[in-house]
Amino acid sequence: MLTQAFVLGEVEHFNGGDILFQLVMFIILLALLKKYAWGPLMGIMKQREEHIAKEIEAAEMSRVEANRLLDETRAELKQAREEGHAIIENAKKQADLQREDMIAAARAEAVRLKEAAKLEIETQKEQAVATLREQVASLSVMIASKVIEKELDANDQEHLISQYIQEAGDRR
């Protein structure tokens, strides 16, 4: 009808009952929407907001914890490096001490061997001198007995002594 009135140029007059009915229905619709749609939707949005706030707070706490752990790790790494350097320095010092001990022991052994060699040389020399004395004594006795057996002139005696000395040198 409304369309016909506009087409025919007729204007209908104001109907207050319809407006009031539509207004009441709109208010009822708003109340129903608030109770069944808007309220739960706002509750879900509030829960979502709280959840996001908790996640942000947890992320912040995780970041703080990660920074703390990073600082601890850096401190431990620094301490481990310092301990490593100390261990290396200690090992170097011990190696130097061991090297010095080994050198001192080698020198002492060399001195001991040198002294032992000197002693042995001295003993051998004394034995050689004793043997030589025995040979000289036996040669002297032999020469003396030969000289006694033969009465020789000075040239013969000199020749005989040279011959026995040469024989003694050949025996050696």
PDB file of C-alpha atoms in Angstrom:
ATOM      1  CA  MET A   1       0.000   0.000   0.000  1.00  0.00           C
ATOM      2  CA  LEU A   2       2.757   2.294   0.768  1.00  0.00           C
ATOM      3  CA  THR A   3       4.131   1.884  -2.662  1.00  0.00           C
ATOM      4  CA  GLN A   4       0.784   2.595  -4.192  1.00  0.00           C
ATOM      5  CA  ALA A   5       0.371   5.752  -2.160  1.00  0.00           C
ATOM      6  CA  PHE A   6       3.644   7.128  -3.394  1.00  0.00           C
ATOM      7  CA  VAL A   7       2.793   6.211  -6.920  1.00  0.00           C
ATOM      8  CA  LEU A   8      -0.658   7.744  -6.814  1.00  0.00           C
ATOM      9  CA  GLY A   9       0.630  10.748  -4.910  1.00  0.00           C
ATOM     10  CA  GLU A  10      -1.311  10.058  -1.826  1.00  0.00           C
ATOM     11  CA  VAL A  11       0.355  10.579   1.543  1.00  0.00           C
ATOM     12  CA  GLU A  12      -0.674   8.427   4.398  1.00  0.00           C
ATOM     13  CA  HIS A  13      -0.832   9.953   7.732  1.00  0.00           C
ATOM     14  CA  PHE A  14       1.324   9.291  10.800  1.00  0.00           C
ATOM     15  CA  ASN A  15       0.716   5.947  12.585  1.00  0.00           C
ATOM     16  CA  GLY A  16       2.122   6.088  16.179  1.00  0.00           C
ATOM     17  CA  GLY A  17       1.146   2.522  17.096  1.00  0.00           C
ATOM     18  CA  ASP A  18       3.415   1.007  14.466  1.00  0.00           C
ATOM     19  CA  ILE A  19       6.331   3.158  15.540  1.00  0.00           C
ATOM     20  CA  LEU A  20       5.810   2.282  19.163  1.00  0.00           C
ATOM     21  CA  PHE A  21       5.568  -1.426  18.301  1.00  0.00           C
ATOM     22  CA  GLN A  22       8.785  -1.271  16.254  1.00  0.00           C
ATOM     23  CA  LEU A  23      10.527   0.632  19.064  1.00  0.00           C
ATOM     24  CA  VAL A  24       9.464  -1.968  21.662  1.00  0.00           C
ATOM     25  CA  MET A  25      10.548  -4.788  19.359  1.00  0.00           C
ATOM     26  CA  PHE A  26      13.903  -3.074  18.788  1.00  0.00           C
ATOM     27  CA  ILE A  27      14.468  -2.726  22.544  1.00  0.00           C
ATOM     28  CA  ILE A  28      13.519  -6.385  23.079  1.00  0.00           C
ATOM     29  CA  LEU A  29      15.896  -7.366  20.263  1.00  0.00           C
ATOM     30  CA  LEU A  30      18.687  -5.302  21.892  1.00  0.00           C
ATOM     31  CA  ALA A  31      18.003  -6.918  25.260  1.00  0.00           C
ATOM     32  CA  LEU A  32      18.074 -10.396  23.712  1.00  0.00           C
ATOM     33  CA  LEU A  33      21.243  -9.585  21.786  1.00  0.00           C
ATOM     34  CA  LYS A  34      22.866  -8.220  24.951  1.00  0.00           C
ATOM     35  CA  LYS A  35      21.897 -11.285  26.972  1.00  0.00           C
ATOM     36  CA  TYR A  36      22.587 -14.045  24.434  1.00  0.00           C
ATOM     37  CA  ALA A  37      25.090 -12.572  21.953  1.00  0.00           C
ATOM     38  CA  TRP A  38      26.802  -9.453  23.300  1.00  0.00           C
ATOM     39  CA  GLY A  39      27.414 -10.791  26.831  1.00  0.00           C
ATOM     40  CA  PRO A  40      29.041 -14.084  25.753  1.00  0.00           C
ATOM     41  CA  LEU A  41      30.934 -12.280  22.994  1.00  0.00           C
ATOM     42  CA  MET A  42      32.276  -9.750  25.490  1.00  0.00           C
ATOM     43  CA  GLY A  43      33.115 -12.609  27.874  1.00  0.00           C
ATOM     44  CA  ILE A  44      35.051 -14.373  25.141  1.00  0.00           C
ATOM     45  CA  MET A  45      36.804 -11.095  24.275  1.00  0.00           C
ATOM     46  CA  LYS A  46      37.643 -10.545  27.969  1.00  0.00           C
ATOM     47  CA  GLN A  47      39.006 -14.103  28.228  1.00  0.00           C
ATOM     48  CA  ARG A  48      41.018 -13.550  25.064  1.00  0.00           C
ATOM     49  CA  GLU A  49      42.373 -10.282  26.450  1.00  0.00           C
ATOM     50  CA  GLU A  50      43.353 -11.985  29.722  1.00  0.00           C
ATOM     51  CA  HIS A  51      44.920 -14.879  27.812  1.00  0.00           C
ATOM     52  CA  ILE A  52      46.965 -12.490  25.648  1.00  0.00           C
ATOM     53  CA  ALA A  53      48.006 -10.521  28.748  1.00  0.00           C
ATOM     54  CA  LYS A  54      49.127 -13.767  30.420  1.00  0.00           C
ATOM     55  CA  GLU A  55      51.015 -14.797  27.284  1.00  0.00           C
ATOM     56  CA  ILE A  56      52.724 -11.391  27.134  1.00  0.00           C
ATOM     57  CA  GLU A  57      53.602 -11.663  30.819  1.00  0.00           C
ATOM     58  CA  ALA A  58      54.897 -15.224  30.324  1.00  0.00           C
ATOM     59  CA  ALA A  59      56.918 -14.101  27.296  1.00  0.00           C
ATOM     60  CA  GLU A  60      58.381 -11.233  29.317  1.00  0.00           C
ATOM     61  CA  MET A  61      59.240 -13.622  32.143  1.00  0.00           C
ATOM     62  CA  SER A  62      60.792 -16.015  29.626  1.00  0.00           C
ATOM     63  CA  ARG A  63      62.810 -13.174  28.142  1.00  0.00           C
ATOM     64  CA  VAL A  64      64.015 -12.121  31.579  1.00  0.00           C
ATOM     65  CA  GLU A  65      64.863 -15.765  32.430  1.00  0.00           C
ATOM     66  CA  ALA A  66      66.645 -16.186  29.082  1.00  0.00           C
ATOM     67  CA  ASN A  67      68.686 -13.033  29.731  1.00  0.00           C
ATOM     68  CA  ARG A  68      69.533 -14.292  33.227  1.00  0.00           C
ATOM     69  CA  LEU A  69      70.574 -17.669  31.836  1.00  0.00           C
ATOM     70  CA  LEU A  70      72.571 -15.958  29.099  1.00  0.00           C
ATOM     71  CA  ASP A  71      74.391 -13.880  31.706  1.00  0.00           C
ATOM     72  CA  GLU A  72      75.023 -17.007  33.814  1.00  0.00           C
ATOM     73  CA  THR A  73      76.277 -18.864  30.754  1.00  0.00           C
ATOM     74  CA  ARG A  74      78.589 -16.004  29.852  1.00  0.00           C
ATOM     75  CA  ALA A  75      79.903 -15.881  33.419  1.00  0.00           C
ATOM     76  CA  GLU A  76      80.443 -19.655  33.454  1.00  0.00           C
ATOM     77  CA  LEU A  77      82.149 -19.493  30.056  1.00  0.00           C
ATOM     78  CA  LYS A  78      84.414 -16.708  31.295  1.00  0.00           C
ATOM     79  CA  GLN A  79      85.199 -18.711  34.430  1.00  0.00           C
ATOM     80  CA  ALA A  80      85.866 -21.835  32.338  1.00  0.00           C
ATOM     81  CA  ARG A  81      88.244 -19.853  30.114  1.00  0.00           C
ATOM     82  CA  GLU A  82      90.052 -18.482  33.153  1.00  0.00           C
ATOM     83  CA  GLU A  83      90.306 -21.975  34.644  1.00  0.00           C
ATOM     84  CA  GLY A  84      91.550 -23.297  31.298  1.00  0.00           C
ATOM     85  CA  HIS A  85      94.234 -20.606  31.154  1.00  0.00           C
ATOM     86  CA  ALA A  86      95.196 -21.382  34.757  1.00  0.00           C
ATOM     87  CA  ILE A  87      95.426 -25.100  33.968  1.00  0.00           C
ATOM     88  CA  ILE A  88      97.565 -24.402  30.900  1.00  0.00           C
ATOM     89  CA  GLU A  89      99.858 -22.106  32.893  1.00  0.00           C
ATOM     90  CA  ASN A  90     100.122 -24.708  35.655  1.00  0.00           C
ATOM     91  CA  ALA A  91     100.910 -27.410  33.111  1.00  0.00           C
ATOM     92  CA  LYS A  92     103.614 -25.194  31.564  1.00  0.00           C
ATOM     93  CA  LYS A  93     105.146 -24.569  34.989  1.00  0.00           C
ATOM     94  CA  GLN A  94     105.088 -28.268  35.827  1.00  0.00           C
ATOM     95  CA  ALA A  95     106.618 -29.099  32.444  1.00  0.00           C
ATOM     96  CA  ASP A  96     109.383 -26.550  33.078  1.00  0.00           C
ATOM     97  CA  LEU A  97     110.006 -28.040  36.531  1.00  0.00           C
ATOM     98  CA  GLN A  98     110.097 -31.557  35.121  1.00  0.00           C
ATOM     99  CA  ARG A  99     112.460 -30.442  32.360  1.00  0.00           C
ATOM    100  CA  GLU A 100     114.751 -28.800  34.914  1.00  0.00           C
ATOM    101  CA  ASP A 101     114.626 -31.946  37.087  1.00  0.00           C
ATOM    102  CA  MET A 102     115.446 -34.129  34.088  1.00  0.00           C
ATOM    103  CA  ILE A 103     118.344 -31.861  33.097  1.00  0.00           C
ATOM    104  CA  ALA A 104     119.668 -31.873  36.661  1.00  0.00           C
ATOM    105  CA  ALA A 105     119.347 -35.675  36.832  1.00  0.00           C
ATOM    106  CA  ALA A 106     121.117 -36.041  33.469  1.00  0.00           C
ATOM    107  CA  ARG A 107     123.913 -33.741  34.612  1.00  0.00           C
ATOM    108  CA  ALA A 108     124.267 -35.659  37.878  1.00  0.00           C
ATOM    109  CA  GLU A 109     124.380 -38.935  35.939  1.00  0.00           C
ATOM    110  CA  ALA A 110     127.005 -37.489  33.583  1.00  0.00           C
ATOM    111  CA  VAL A 111     129.108 -36.370  36.553  1.00  0.00           C
ATOM    112  CA  ARG A 112     128.697 -39.796  38.167  1.00  0.00           C
ATOM    113  CA  LEU A 113     129.681 -41.581  34.937  1.00  0.00           C
ATOM    114  CA  LYS A 114     132.654 -39.242  34.496  1.00  0.00           C
ATOM    115  CA  GLU A 115     133.815 -39.929  38.053  1.00  0.00           C
ATOM    116  CA  ALA A 116     133.322 -43.677  37.566  1.00  0.00           C
ATOM    117  CA  ALA A 117     135.312 -43.498  34.305  1.00  0.00           C
ATOM    118  CA  LYS A 118     138.082 -41.525  36.043  1.00  0.00           C
ATOM    119  CA  LEU A 119     138.177 -44.116  38.815  1.00  0.00           C
ATOM    120  CA  GLU A 120     138.321 -46.962  36.328  1.00  0.00           C
ATOM    121  CA  ILE A 121     141.035 -45.205  34.313  1.00  0.00           C
ATOM    122  CA  GLU A 122     143.011 -44.619  37.506  1.00  0.00           C
ATOM    123  CA  THR A 123     142.563 -48.271  38.514  1.00  0.00           C
ATOM    124  CA  GLN A 124     143.618 -49.454  35.059  1.00  0.00           C
ATOM    125  CA  LYS A 125     146.585 -47.083  35.145  1.00  0.00           C
ATOM    126  CA  GLU A 126     147.635 -48.380  38.566  1.00  0.00           C
ATOM    127  CA  GLN A 127     147.281 -51.967  37.346  1.00  0.00           C
ATOM    128  CA  ALA A 128     149.311 -51.146  34.226  1.00  0.00           C
ATOM    129  CA  VAL A 129     152.006 -49.449  36.309  1.00  0.00           C
ATOM    130  CA  ALA A 130     152.055 -52.439  38.700  1.00  0.00           C
ATOM    131  CA  THR A 131     152.313 -54.834  35.775  1.00  0.00           C
ATOM    132  CA  LEU A 132     155.022 -52.719  34.201  1.00  0.00           C
ATOM    133  CA  ARG A 133     156.927 -52.667  37.494  1.00  0.00           C
ATOM    134  CA  GLU A 134     156.645 -56.417  37.745  1.00  0.00           C
ATOM    135  CA  GLN A 135     157.932 -56.783  34.185  1.00  0.00           C
ATOM    136  CA  VAL A 136     160.726 -54.286  34.790  1.00  0.00           C
ATOM    137  CA  ALA A 137     161.621 -56.089  37.988  1.00  0.00           C
ATOM    138  CA  SER A 138     161.591 -59.483  36.308  1.00  0.00           C
ATOM    139  CA  LEU A 139     163.600 -58.071  33.394  1.00  0.00           C
ATOM    140  CA  SER A 140     166.038 -56.504  35.801  1.00  0.00           C
ATOM    141  CA  VAL A 141     166.423 -59.809  37.600  1.00  0.00           C
ATOM    142  CA  MET A 142     166.808 -61.592  34.288  1.00  0.00           C
ATOM    143  CA  ILE A 143     169.340 -59.041  33.066  1.00  0.00           C
ATOM    144  CA  ALA A 144     171.206 -59.228  36.322  1.00  0.00           C
ATOM    145  CA  SER A 145     171.301 -63.027  36.185  1.00  0.00           C
ATOM    146  CA  LYS A 146     172.495 -62.925  32.586  1.00  0.00           C
ATOM    147  CA  VAL A 147     175.098 -60.331  33.483  1.00  0.00           C
ATOM    148  CA  ILE A 148     176.248 -62.461  36.359  1.00  0.00           C
ATOM    149  CA  GLU A 149     176.422 -65.493  34.117  1.00  0.00           C
ATOM    150  CA  LYS A 150     178.537 -63.672  31.639  1.00  0.00           C
ATOM    151  CA  GLU A 151     181.138 -61.289  32.404  1.00  0.00           C
ATOM    152  CA  LEU A 152     180.769 -58.863  29.642  1.00  0.00           C
ATOM    153  CA  ASP A 153     182.490 -55.769  28.623  1.00  0.00           C
ATOM    154  CA  ALA A 154     180.586 -52.444  28.590  1.00  0.00           C
ATOM    155  CA  ASN A 155     179.542 -52.697  24.924  1.00  0.00           C
ATOM    156  CA  ASP A 156     178.188 -56.198  25.371  1.00  0.00           C
ATOM    157  CA  GLN A 157     176.319 -55.146  28.526  1.00  0.00           C
ATOM    158  CA  GLU A 158     174.810 -52.147  26.747  1.00  0.00           C
ATOM    159  CA  HIS A 159     173.804 -54.305  23.808  1.00  0.00           C
ATOM    160  CA  LEU A 160     172.296 -56.925  26.148  1.00  0.00           C
ATOM    161  CA  ILE A 161     170.284 -54.298  28.100  1.00  0.00           C
ATOM    162  CA  SER A 162     168.944 -52.761  24.887  1.00  0.00           C
ATOM    163  CA  GLN A 163     167.983 -56.197  23.626  1.00  0.00           C
ATOM    164  CA  TYR A 164     166.057 -57.034  26.856  1.00  0.00           C
ATOM    165  CA  ILE A 165     164.338 -53.628  26.900  1.00  0.00           C
ATOM    166  CA  GLN A 166     163.276 -54.194  23.314  1.00  0.00           C
ATOM    167  CA  GLU A 167     161.949 -57.640  24.234  1.00  0.00           C
ATOM    168  CA  ALA A 168     160.026 -56.101  27.133  1.00  0.00           C
ATOM    169  CA  GLY A 169     158.546 -53.511  24.755  1.00  0.00           C
ATOM    170  CA  ASP A 170     157.530 -56.287  22.319  1.00  0.00           C
ATOM    171  CA  ARG A 171     155.789 -58.212  25.103  1.00  0.00           C
ATOM    172  CA  ARG A 172     153.749 -55.193  25.971  1.00  0.00           C
TER     173      ARG A 172
END
